[in-house]
Short mmCIF file of C-alpha atoms and ligand atoms in Angstrom, two decimals:
data_model
loop_
_atom_site.label_atom_id
_atom_site.label_comp_id
_atom_site.label_asym_id
_atom_site.label_seq_id
_atom_site.Cartn_x
_atom_site.Cartn_y
_atom_site.Cartn_z
CA MET A 1 23.34 36.75 173.43
CA ASN A 2 25.80 36.99 170.52
CA ILE A 3 29.16 38.43 171.47
CA LEU A 4 32.09 39.03 169.15
CA PHE A 5 35.41 39.26 171.01
CA ALA A 6 37.98 41.30 169.17
CA GLY A 7 41.43 40.95 170.66
CA SER A 8 45.07 40.97 169.70
CA GLU A 9 45.77 37.70 171.56
CA ALA A 10 43.96 34.70 173.05
CA VAL A 11 45.16 31.40 174.50
CA PRO A 12 46.07 29.02 172.84
CA PHE A 13 46.40 30.97 169.57
CA SER A 14 48.73 33.71 170.75
CA LYS A 15 49.95 35.06 174.06
CA THR A 16 52.16 37.70 175.59
CA GLY A 17 50.19 38.41 178.78
CA GLY A 18 47.00 38.29 180.81
CA LEU A 19 44.86 39.65 177.95
CA ALA A 20 45.32 36.30 176.19
CA ASP A 21 44.02 34.41 179.23
CA VAL A 22 40.88 36.55 179.37
CA CYS A 23 40.16 36.31 175.63
CA GLY A 24 40.73 32.54 175.79
CA ALA A 25 38.69 31.78 178.91
CA LEU A 26 35.77 34.20 178.99
CA PRO A 27 34.22 33.19 175.63
CA VAL A 28 34.36 29.51 176.62
CA GLU A 29 32.59 30.28 179.89
CA LEU A 30 29.94 32.37 178.12
CA ALA A 31 29.24 29.45 175.79
CA ARG A 32 28.82 27.24 178.85
CA LEU A 33 26.24 29.68 180.16
CA GLY A 34 24.25 29.27 176.90
CA HIS A 35 25.42 32.36 174.99
CA HIS A 36 26.94 32.53 171.50
CA PRO A 37 30.41 34.03 171.56
CA ALA A 38 32.90 34.15 168.69
CA VAL A 39 36.47 35.39 168.75
CA ILE A 40 38.47 37.25 166.11
CA LEU A 41 42.27 37.49 166.26
CA PRO A 42 45.22 38.19 163.97
CA ALA A 43 46.82 35.05 162.50
CA TYR A 44 50.38 35.47 163.80
CA ARG A 45 53.32 33.19 163.06
CA GLN A 46 52.91 31.59 166.53
CA THR A 47 49.19 31.02 165.81
CA ARG A 48 50.10 28.46 163.13
CA TYR A 49 51.79 26.25 165.72
CA CYS A 50 49.14 26.52 168.44
CA GLY A 51 47.94 22.95 167.99
CA GLN A 52 44.38 23.83 167.01
CA PRO A 53 43.11 22.93 163.51
CA ILE A 54 42.96 25.97 161.23
CA GLU A 55 41.01 25.88 157.98
CA PRO A 56 40.68 28.37 155.14
CA LEU A 57 37.23 29.81 154.54
CA GLY A 58 37.88 31.02 151.00
CA ILE A 59 36.98 34.56 152.07
CA ASP A 60 39.33 37.31 150.89
CA PHE A 61 38.76 41.00 151.52
CA ILE A 62 40.36 44.38 150.94
CA VAL A 63 40.28 47.33 153.33
CA PRO A 64 41.74 50.83 153.07
CA VAL A 65 44.71 51.68 155.29
CA GLY A 66 45.61 55.28 154.52
CA SER A 67 46.06 55.59 150.78
CA LYS A 68 46.69 51.84 150.33
CA MET A 69 44.19 49.06 149.78
CA VAL A 70 45.35 46.07 151.86
CA ALA A 71 44.21 42.52 151.20
CA GLY A 72 43.51 39.97 153.92
CA ARG A 73 41.98 36.54 154.30
CA LEU A 74 39.75 34.95 156.91
CA LEU A 75 40.55 31.56 158.44
CA ARG A 76 38.53 29.56 160.91
CA SER A 77 39.40 27.59 164.02
CA VAL A 78 37.73 26.75 167.30
CA MET A 79 38.47 27.10 171.02
CA PRO A 80 39.78 23.82 172.48
CA GLY A 81 37.03 21.77 174.08
CA ALA A 82 34.26 24.25 173.30
CA ALA A 83 32.05 25.13 170.37
CA VAL A 84 33.35 28.70 170.19
CA PRO A 85 34.35 29.72 166.66
CA VAL A 86 37.62 31.58 166.29
CA TYR A 87 38.19 33.67 163.17
CA LEU A 88 41.76 34.49 162.24
CA VAL A 89 42.73 37.43 160.09
CA GLU A 90 45.61 36.47 157.83
CA GLN A 91 47.84 39.21 156.46
CA ASP A 92 51.37 37.88 156.37
CA GLN A 93 53.15 41.19 155.83
CA TYR A 94 51.70 42.42 159.11
CA PHE A 95 51.40 39.29 161.23
CA ASP A 96 53.84 36.61 160.03
CA ARG A 97 56.63 37.86 162.29
CA ASP A 98 58.64 36.62 165.27
CA GLY A 99 56.82 38.68 167.91
CA LEU A 100 53.28 39.91 168.35
CA TYR A 101 54.07 43.59 168.90
CA GLY A 102 57.82 43.79 168.50
CA ALA A 103 61.18 42.02 168.45
CA ASP A 104 64.46 42.43 170.35
CA GLY A 105 62.82 44.65 172.95
CA LYS A 106 61.57 47.17 170.34
CA ASP A 107 58.01 47.73 169.16
CA TYR A 108 57.40 47.27 165.44
CA VAL A 109 57.40 50.69 163.79
CA ASP A 110 54.18 49.93 161.91
CA ASN A 111 52.10 48.80 164.92
CA CYS A 112 49.56 51.54 164.33
CA GLU A 113 49.10 50.47 160.72
CA ARG A 114 48.89 46.77 161.66
CA PHE A 115 46.10 47.29 164.15
CA ILE A 116 44.22 49.80 161.99
CA PHE A 117 44.12 47.03 159.42
CA PHE A 118 43.02 44.46 162.01
CA SER A 119 40.31 46.76 163.41
CA ARG A 120 38.89 47.36 159.94
CA ALA A 121 39.04 43.61 159.28
CA VAL A 122 36.94 42.96 162.41
CA LEU A 123 34.14 45.17 161.11
CA GLU A 124 34.34 43.68 157.61
CA ALA A 125 34.31 40.11 158.99
CA ILE A 126 30.87 40.68 160.54
CA ARG A 127 29.45 41.26 157.07
CA LEU A 128 31.54 38.68 155.23
CA LEU A 129 30.85 35.90 157.72
CA ASP A 130 27.24 36.95 158.18
CA LEU A 131 27.76 37.03 161.95
CA LYS A 132 24.95 37.89 164.30
CA VAL A 133 26.45 40.28 166.83
CA ASP A 134 24.70 41.96 169.76
CA VAL A 135 27.86 43.20 171.44
CA LEU A 136 31.28 43.84 169.96
CA HIS A 137 33.70 43.32 172.88
CA ALA A 138 36.97 45.12 172.14
CA ASN A 139 40.08 44.72 174.29
CA ASP A 140 42.90 47.21 174.85
CA TRP A 141 44.36 49.73 172.41
CA GLN A 142 44.91 47.23 169.59
CA THR A 143 41.14 47.08 169.01
CA GLY A 144 40.38 50.58 170.33
CA LEU A 145 39.43 51.73 166.83
CA THR A 146 36.66 49.14 166.40
CA PRO A 147 34.01 51.08 168.41
CA ALA A 148 34.95 54.20 166.39
CA TYR A 149 34.64 52.48 163.00
CA LEU A 150 31.36 50.96 164.15
CA LYS A 151 29.86 54.31 165.14
CA ILE A 152 31.34 56.50 162.42
CA GLU A 153 31.27 54.27 159.33
CA TYR A 154 29.42 51.00 159.80
CA ARG A 155 26.31 52.11 161.75
CA LYS A 156 24.96 53.43 158.46
CA LEU A 157 24.48 49.85 157.29
CA ALA A 158 21.39 48.02 158.56
CA ARG A 159 23.17 44.93 159.89
CA TYR A 160 25.43 47.03 162.16
CA ARG A 161 22.75 49.36 163.46
CA ARG A 162 21.99 47.42 166.63
CA ILE A 163 25.51 46.33 167.53
CA ALA A 164 26.59 47.72 170.91
CA SER A 165 30.26 48.00 171.90
CA LEU A 166 32.26 47.42 175.06
CA LEU A 167 35.95 48.21 175.54
CA THR A 168 37.84 46.36 178.28
CA ILE A 169 41.05 47.97 179.53
CA HIS A 170 43.51 45.36 180.82
CA ASN A 171 46.28 47.81 181.73
CA MET A 172 46.03 51.60 181.48
CA ALA A 173 49.78 51.89 181.10
CA TYR A 174 49.63 50.67 177.47
CA GLN A 175 47.68 53.10 175.31
CA GLY A 176 48.76 52.71 171.69
CA GLN A 177 50.04 56.27 171.18
CA PHE A 178 51.32 57.24 167.75
CA TRP A 179 52.37 60.40 165.94
CA HIS A 180 49.59 62.56 164.59
CA TRP A 181 50.19 61.75 160.92
CA ASP A 182 49.04 58.19 161.61
CA MET A 183 45.57 59.74 161.75
CA LEU A 184 45.73 59.60 157.94
CA LEU A 185 46.05 55.81 158.13
CA THR A 186 42.81 55.48 160.08
CA GLY A 187 40.87 56.97 157.17
CA LEU A 188 38.76 58.93 159.66
CA ASP A 189 38.08 62.63 159.29
CA TRP A 190 40.55 65.03 160.94
CA LYS A 191 37.58 66.50 162.81
CA TYR A 192 37.85 63.54 165.22
CA PHE A 193 41.45 64.47 166.00
CA ASN A 194 40.56 66.71 168.95
CA TRP A 195 41.20 66.50 172.70
CA ARG A 196 37.74 65.11 173.39
CA GLN A 197 38.06 62.17 170.98
CA MET A 198 41.18 60.70 169.37
CA GLU A 199 43.94 63.18 170.20
CA PHE A 200 46.07 63.15 173.36
CA HIS A 201 48.72 65.84 173.75
CA GLY A 202 49.29 66.06 170.02
CA HIS A 203 49.34 62.29 169.46
CA LEU A 204 46.86 59.79 168.12
CA ASN A 205 45.76 57.62 171.08
CA LEU A 206 43.94 54.40 170.20
CA LEU A 207 42.98 53.44 173.78
CA LYS A 208 41.41 56.85 174.28
CA THR A 209 39.58 56.45 170.96
CA GLY A 210 38.04 53.19 172.20
CA MET A 211 37.13 54.77 175.54
CA VAL A 212 35.35 57.64 173.81
CA PHE A 213 33.41 55.68 171.20
CA ALA A 214 32.46 52.45 173.07
CA ASP A 215 29.02 52.32 174.67
CA SER A 216 30.55 50.88 177.86
CA ILE A 217 34.05 50.66 179.31
CA SER A 218 35.25 48.05 181.74
CA THR A 219 38.45 47.10 183.44
CA VAL A 220 39.57 44.00 185.31
CA SER A 221 38.74 44.89 188.91
CA PRO A 222 36.34 47.30 190.65
CA ARG A 223 39.17 48.97 192.61
CA TYR A 224 41.26 49.55 189.48
CA ALA A 225 38.15 51.07 187.86
CA GLN A 226 38.17 53.63 190.69
CA GLU A 227 41.93 54.16 190.72
CA ILE A 228 42.23 54.95 187.01
CA GLN A 229 39.82 57.86 187.41
CA SER A 230 42.61 59.85 189.02
CA SER A 231 46.34 60.42 188.69
CA PRO A 232 48.78 58.66 188.58
CA LEU A 233 47.03 55.37 187.68
CA GLY A 234 44.83 57.01 185.05
CA CYS A 235 48.08 57.58 183.10
CA GLY A 236 46.80 60.91 181.77
CA LEU A 237 43.39 59.60 180.70
CA GLU A 238 41.75 60.09 184.11
CA GLY A 239 39.73 63.03 182.77
CA VAL A 240 38.19 60.90 180.01
CA LEU A 241 37.26 58.23 182.55
CA GLN A 242 35.75 60.73 184.96
CA HIS A 243 33.68 62.10 182.11
CA ARG A 244 32.49 58.60 181.24
CA ARG A 245 32.31 57.20 184.77
CA ALA A 246 28.61 56.31 184.46
CA THR A 247 29.57 53.78 181.78
CA LEU A 248 32.70 52.42 183.53
CA SER A 249 32.73 49.22 185.58
CA GLY A 250 35.23 46.73 186.98
CA ILE A 251 34.91 42.94 186.73
CA LEU A 252 37.55 40.70 188.26
CA ASN A 253 39.21 38.14 186.02
CA GLY A 254 38.71 34.50 186.88
CA ILE A 255 41.36 31.81 187.11
CA ASP A 256 41.62 28.51 185.29
CA VAL A 257 40.43 26.25 188.10
CA HIS A 258 41.46 23.11 186.19
CA GLU A 259 45.05 24.16 185.60
CA TRP A 260 45.32 25.52 189.12
CA ASP A 261 43.81 22.78 191.27
CA PRO A 262 45.81 21.43 194.24
CA ARG A 263 43.65 18.28 194.20
CA SER A 264 44.97 17.15 190.82
CA ASP A 265 48.00 19.35 190.02
CA PRO A 266 50.55 16.97 188.41
CA HIS A 267 53.50 19.19 189.40
CA LEU A 268 53.11 18.77 193.16
CA ALA A 269 54.79 16.35 195.58
CA ALA A 270 51.39 15.82 197.23
CA ASN A 271 47.86 16.71 196.16
CA TYR A 272 45.38 18.10 198.63
CA ASN A 273 42.11 19.84 199.38
CA SER A 274 41.03 22.02 202.30
CA ASP A 275 40.66 18.95 204.54
CA THR A 276 44.11 17.57 203.80
CA VAL A 277 46.13 20.74 203.39
CA ASP A 278 47.59 20.39 206.90
CA GLN A 279 49.23 17.09 206.03
CA ALA A 280 50.16 17.83 202.41
CA LYS A 281 51.64 21.31 202.74
CA PRO A 282 54.69 20.20 204.76
CA ILE A 283 55.40 17.60 202.05
CA CYS A 284 55.14 20.23 199.28
CA LYS A 285 57.26 22.65 201.32
CA ALA A 286 60.01 20.10 201.98
CA ALA A 287 60.05 19.11 198.29
CA LEU A 288 60.34 22.76 197.24
CA GLN A 289 63.16 23.42 199.72
CA LYS A 290 64.98 20.38 198.38
CA GLU A 291 64.46 21.41 194.74
CA LEU A 292 65.74 24.93 195.42
CA GLY A 293 68.64 23.88 197.67
CA LEU A 294 67.23 25.53 200.79
CA PRO A 295 67.67 23.84 204.18
CA ARG A 296 64.66 21.70 205.06
CA GLU A 297 63.45 23.71 208.00
CA SER A 298 59.78 23.14 208.58
CA SER A 299 59.29 25.90 211.14
CA ALA A 300 60.85 28.76 209.14
CA PRO A 301 58.19 30.64 207.13
CA LEU A 302 58.84 30.26 203.39
CA VAL A 303 57.90 33.33 201.32
CA GLY A 304 57.19 32.69 197.62
CA ILE A 305 57.30 35.26 194.80
CA VAL A 306 56.46 34.56 191.13
CA GLY A 307 56.12 37.21 188.48
CA ARG A 308 57.59 39.67 186.05
CA LEU A 309 60.56 41.37 187.67
CA ALA A 310 59.24 44.83 186.84
CA ASP A 311 58.77 48.10 188.71
CA GLN A 312 55.01 47.53 188.62
CA LYS A 313 55.38 44.45 190.81
CA GLY A 314 57.15 46.24 193.69
CA PHE A 315 60.58 44.63 193.44
CA ASP A 316 62.37 47.72 194.78
CA LEU A 317 60.47 47.20 198.07
CA VAL A 318 61.02 43.43 198.00
CA ILE A 319 64.79 43.77 197.63
CA ASP A 320 64.99 46.45 200.31
CA VAL A 321 63.10 44.25 202.77
CA MET A 322 64.95 41.05 201.83
CA GLN A 323 68.34 42.72 202.36
CA ARG A 324 67.45 43.36 205.99
CA TRP A 325 65.42 40.24 206.73
CA VAL A 326 68.07 37.78 205.52
CA GLN A 327 70.33 39.06 208.32
CA THR A 328 67.77 39.20 211.10
CA SER A 329 65.13 36.49 210.66
CA ASP A 330 64.81 32.80 209.86
CA VAL A 331 62.43 33.48 206.91
CA GLN A 332 63.32 31.74 203.63
CA TRP A 333 62.63 33.24 200.19
CA ALA A 334 61.82 31.48 196.90
CA VAL A 335 61.76 33.85 193.92
CA LEU A 336 60.84 32.91 190.33
CA GLY A 337 60.76 35.51 187.61
CA THR A 338 62.33 37.26 184.67
CA GLY A 339 62.48 40.92 183.83
CA GLU A 340 64.63 43.93 184.40
CA PRO A 341 68.39 43.34 184.67
CA LYS A 342 68.71 45.52 187.81
CA TYR A 343 66.41 43.12 189.70
CA HIS A 344 68.15 40.05 188.26
CA LYS A 345 71.44 41.38 189.61
CA ALA A 346 70.17 42.32 193.06
CA LEU A 347 68.40 38.99 193.54
CA GLU A 348 71.34 36.94 192.31
CA LYS A 349 73.59 38.76 194.73
CA LEU A 350 71.27 37.99 197.64
CA ALA A 351 71.08 34.32 196.66
CA GLU A 352 74.87 34.09 196.44
CA ARG A 353 75.46 35.73 199.80
CA PHE A 354 72.65 33.99 201.69
CA PRO A 355 72.18 30.58 200.04
CA LYS A 356 70.46 29.18 203.14
CA LYS A 357 67.84 31.89 203.09
CA VAL A 358 67.34 32.90 199.44
CA ALA A 359 66.70 30.80 196.32
CA VAL A 360 66.28 32.63 193.01
CA ARG A 361 65.35 31.18 189.61
CA LEU A 362 65.56 33.73 186.81
CA GLU A 363 63.50 31.83 184.25
CA PHE A 364 59.93 31.20 183.11
CA SER A 365 58.74 27.88 184.48
CA ALA A 366 55.06 27.02 184.89
CA PRO A 367 55.78 23.78 186.83
CA LEU A 368 57.98 25.62 189.34
CA ALA A 369 55.35 28.39 189.64
CA HIS A 370 52.86 25.67 190.67
CA ARG A 371 55.30 24.19 193.19
CA ILE A 372 56.01 27.59 194.75
CA GLU A 373 52.28 28.27 195.05
CA ALA A 374 51.87 24.96 196.88
CA GLY A 375 55.12 24.82 198.87
CA ALA A 376 55.39 28.37 200.19
CA ASP A 377 53.64 29.48 203.37
CA VAL A 378 53.28 33.10 202.32
CA PHE A 379 52.93 34.55 198.81
CA LEU A 380 54.19 38.09 198.35
CA MET A 381 52.73 40.66 195.88
CA PRO A 382 53.58 44.21 196.94
CA SER A 383 52.59 45.76 193.58
CA ARG A 384 52.75 49.48 192.87
CA PHE A 385 49.59 48.95 190.83
CA GLU A 386 47.76 45.79 189.80
CA PRO A 387 44.78 45.86 187.41
CA CYS A 388 43.64 42.40 188.62
CA GLY A 389 46.49 40.01 189.47
CA LEU A 390 46.23 36.25 189.23
CA ASN A 391 48.94 34.91 191.50
CA GLN A 392 47.16 35.98 194.68
CA LEU A 393 44.11 34.00 193.51
CA TYR A 394 46.20 30.90 192.82
CA SER A 395 47.70 31.30 196.31
CA LEU A 396 44.30 31.40 197.96
CA ARG A 397 43.31 28.21 196.18
CA TYR A 398 46.58 26.53 197.20
CA GLY A 399 46.32 27.43 200.90
CA THR A 400 49.24 29.87 200.70
CA VAL A 401 48.55 33.12 202.51
CA PRO A 402 48.98 36.26 200.37
CA VAL A 403 50.71 39.39 201.62
CA VAL A 404 49.79 42.19 199.22
CA ARG A 405 49.72 45.90 198.76
CA ALA A 406 46.06 47.01 198.77
CA THR A 407 45.84 48.23 195.19
CA GLY A 408 43.61 47.31 192.22
CA GLY A 409 42.55 43.68 192.09
CA LEU A 410 44.72 42.87 195.12
CA ALA A 411 42.57 45.20 197.24
CA ASP A 412 39.40 43.59 195.87
CA THR A 413 40.43 40.01 196.59
CA ILE A 414 42.53 40.10 199.76
CA VAL A 415 40.93 40.93 203.09
CA GLY A 416 43.78 41.75 205.45
CA TYR A 417 44.06 40.15 208.86
CA ASP A 418 44.47 42.57 211.73
CA PRO A 419 45.45 41.08 215.11
CA GLN A 420 43.64 43.99 216.83
CA LEU A 421 40.42 43.44 214.87
CA PRO A 422 40.18 39.75 213.98
CA ASN A 423 37.86 39.34 211.01
CA ALA A 424 36.27 36.04 209.97
CA ALA A 425 36.59 37.07 206.29
CA ALA A 426 40.36 37.69 206.43
CA ASN A 427 42.33 35.66 203.87
CA GLY A 428 45.72 37.39 203.89
CA PHE A 429 47.64 40.51 204.86
CA ALA A 430 47.49 43.89 203.17
CA PHE A 431 49.34 47.18 203.49
CA GLN A 432 48.45 50.55 202.01
CA GLU A 433 51.33 52.90 201.53
CA TYR A 434 54.01 52.00 198.98
CA ILE A 435 56.93 52.17 201.41
CA ALA A 436 59.28 49.51 202.80
CA PRO A 437 58.25 49.94 206.48
CA ALA A 438 54.62 49.17 205.54
CA LEU A 439 55.68 45.97 203.78
CA ASP A 440 57.92 45.13 206.75
CA GLU A 441 55.00 45.45 209.11
CA ALA A 442 52.63 43.34 206.97
CA LEU A 443 55.25 40.59 206.64
CA ARG A 444 55.97 40.72 210.36
CA GLN A 445 52.25 40.31 211.10
CA ALA A 446 52.09 37.38 208.68
CA CYS A 447 55.08 35.69 210.36
CA ASP A 448 53.51 36.20 213.81
CA ALA A 449 50.25 34.69 212.61
CA TYR A 450 52.16 31.79 211.04
CA ARG A 451 53.33 30.84 214.52
CA ARG A 452 49.74 30.77 215.81
CA PRO A 453 48.34 27.62 214.17
CA GLU A 454 44.67 28.35 214.91
CA VAL A 455 44.91 31.79 213.24
CA TRP A 456 46.89 30.44 210.29
CA ARG A 457 44.50 27.53 209.72
CA GLN A 458 41.57 29.93 209.67
CA LEU A 459 43.27 32.19 207.08
CA ILE A 460 43.99 29.19 204.86
CA ALA A 461 40.46 27.82 205.23
CA VAL A 462 38.83 31.11 204.22
CA GLY A 463 41.03 31.42 201.11
CA MET A 464 40.57 27.82 199.98
CA ARG A 465 36.77 28.10 200.25
CA GLN A 466 36.50 31.06 197.89
CA ASP A 467 35.33 30.83 194.28
CA TRP A 468 37.56 32.67 191.80
CA SER A 469 36.39 30.75 188.74
CA TRP A 470 35.48 32.30 185.39
CA THR A 471 31.84 31.31 185.93
CA ARG A 472 31.45 34.07 188.50
CA SER A 473 33.11 36.67 186.24
CA ALA A 474 31.21 35.55 183.12
CA LYS A 475 27.87 36.12 184.84
CA GLU A 476 28.93 39.67 185.61
CA TYR A 477 29.94 40.19 181.98
CA VAL A 478 26.51 38.97 180.84
CA GLU A 479 24.89 41.66 182.97
CA LEU A 480 27.28 44.24 181.56
CA TYR A 481 26.51 43.18 177.96
CA GLN A 482 22.82 43.59 178.72
CA LYS A 483 23.39 47.11 180.07
CA THR A 484 25.62 47.94 177.11
CA MET A 485 22.87 46.94 174.66
CA GLU A 486 20.34 49.08 176.55
CA ARG A 487 22.76 52.00 176.55
CA SER A 488 23.37 51.66 172.84
CA ASP A 489 19.63 51.44 172.09
CA ALA A 490 18.93 54.50 174.23
CA ALA A 491 21.69 56.48 172.47
CA ALA A 492 20.30 55.53 169.04
CA LYS A 493 16.83 56.89 169.88
P1 ADP B 1 50.83 40.16 184.96
O1 ADP B 1 49.79 39.75 183.95
O2 ADP B 1 50.82 41.63 185.30
O3 ADP B 1 52.20 39.68 184.63
P2 ADP B 1 49.39 38.41 186.81
O4 ADP B 1 49.58 38.08 188.26
O5 ADP B 1 48.04 38.90 186.40
O6 ADP B 1 50.50 39.46 186.38
O7 ADP B 1 49.72 37.12 185.95
C1 ADP B 1 51.00 36.64 185.79
C2 ADP B 1 50.94 35.21 185.29
O8 ADP B 1 52.20 34.84 184.72
C3 ADP B 1 50.67 34.21 186.37
O9 ADP B 1 49.96 33.13 185.82
C4 ADP B 1 52.08 33.79 186.81
O10 ADP B 1 52.12 32.55 187.44
C5 ADP B 1 52.78 33.78 185.47
N1 ADP B 1 54.23 34.01 185.56
C6 ADP B 1 54.86 35.21 185.61
N2 ADP B 1 56.20 35.04 185.64
C7 ADP B 1 56.43 33.70 185.63
C8 ADP B 1 57.60 32.89 185.63
N3 ADP B 1 58.81 33.41 185.68
N4 ADP B 1 57.43 31.54 185.57
C9 ADP B 1 56.20 31.01 185.52
N5 ADP B 1 55.05 31.71 185.51
C10 ADP B 1 55.16 33.05 185.57
#
């Protein structure tokens, strides 16, 4: 199968978040399975320094953006370690900037124009590069217009007639909403600016556009696919998703099992597998306590947290619970993250007042993230919502027991242990309602289980056995591409 991935970021060419990991890993895995993926991305300033060779193709093009004709150029590179071609769209006025979508905490004012240009370039590149494409796989609002251009303008041309389209939503909260006059920039007829297609409460909405025009829609976990069909997680677009629910599916992201492998992780004090975790974990825990200045108590449960310090991740609950637990229990806390100043302040205060219980690092550090995953006993993710989540999957692989709120991908990957109903499939602890007492109770259950070695060992063993690799996800995507092609063929008849 020939799949063209259109995305606004992909590792190692550009990255701001999880979208880049998916667009970097999934095509490589599809190639391993014998398919023929290619990737198309903007050539940002950071792309130039990504370490991959980039060569000019000598292909220039011009596309309309509103009343302007805008010139661009196609460059070629390749995914590291795989024969997956990567095409880069060069347009320095749009993409040679400090940030991908904004600078100094503000979005660029011409983001709509930039990604209209990129979306048109994707469709033009198919013709200019003579690409064989069975499925155009668009991702998030930045490429939401590509299924629309395909259906409205390009389907008239023979080479585009059989191209099916899939839109993957990585986070419903980001929709690419712009004022209505930006409709002029799309070059599409005003007749599409209606509540069933491109308009959303008087604005142009590019995510909605993709959801309406793509043959299939997917998101990054089955539970999130359900949740976004109603309020509040549908973020206003729940009606569109309900309408299109027959074409909506959820496929969990995979993890990079080479980067996150406790058997060979270079950042750890001791490497281990499921047979040696019992001996190695205390070494990793002691090293982490030493690194963070926490007392080296082996019997006190150590709770690890890594992530963006944002409302989405449940930090209001975390801080509420920590404030009480630091006074009443022997639990230690290791927190790594950056984000909203209010959480920085609250966490710093806790670390200052209770240095024997709380260690906080307000920075981005991949090596420390690895050491927390290995050295903590419990990994905490009480998210308000979580499209997929990766940290809980790293934890499972590292023999660190996750405590999560049962939402989105967390609900799909963590089977909660219940002391009343022991379950051989349990790999963590989960709570439902987004309230501090529910988190309290889940953490209390985890700490009780921690003191029962046979229960704890079983939880660790189940988690470490599971397969969260991209291979599993890629096979599901192949099935979805197949269905998408059938759907597109059926619609064309
Ligand atoms: P999201 O994409 O919503 O931020 P995920 O759990 O899907 O959440 O992925 C977050 C990724 O970013 C993980 O790989 C996590 O380890 C990493 N990460 C987040 N914050 C930090 C940090 N401060 N230091 C190191 N890694 C971090």
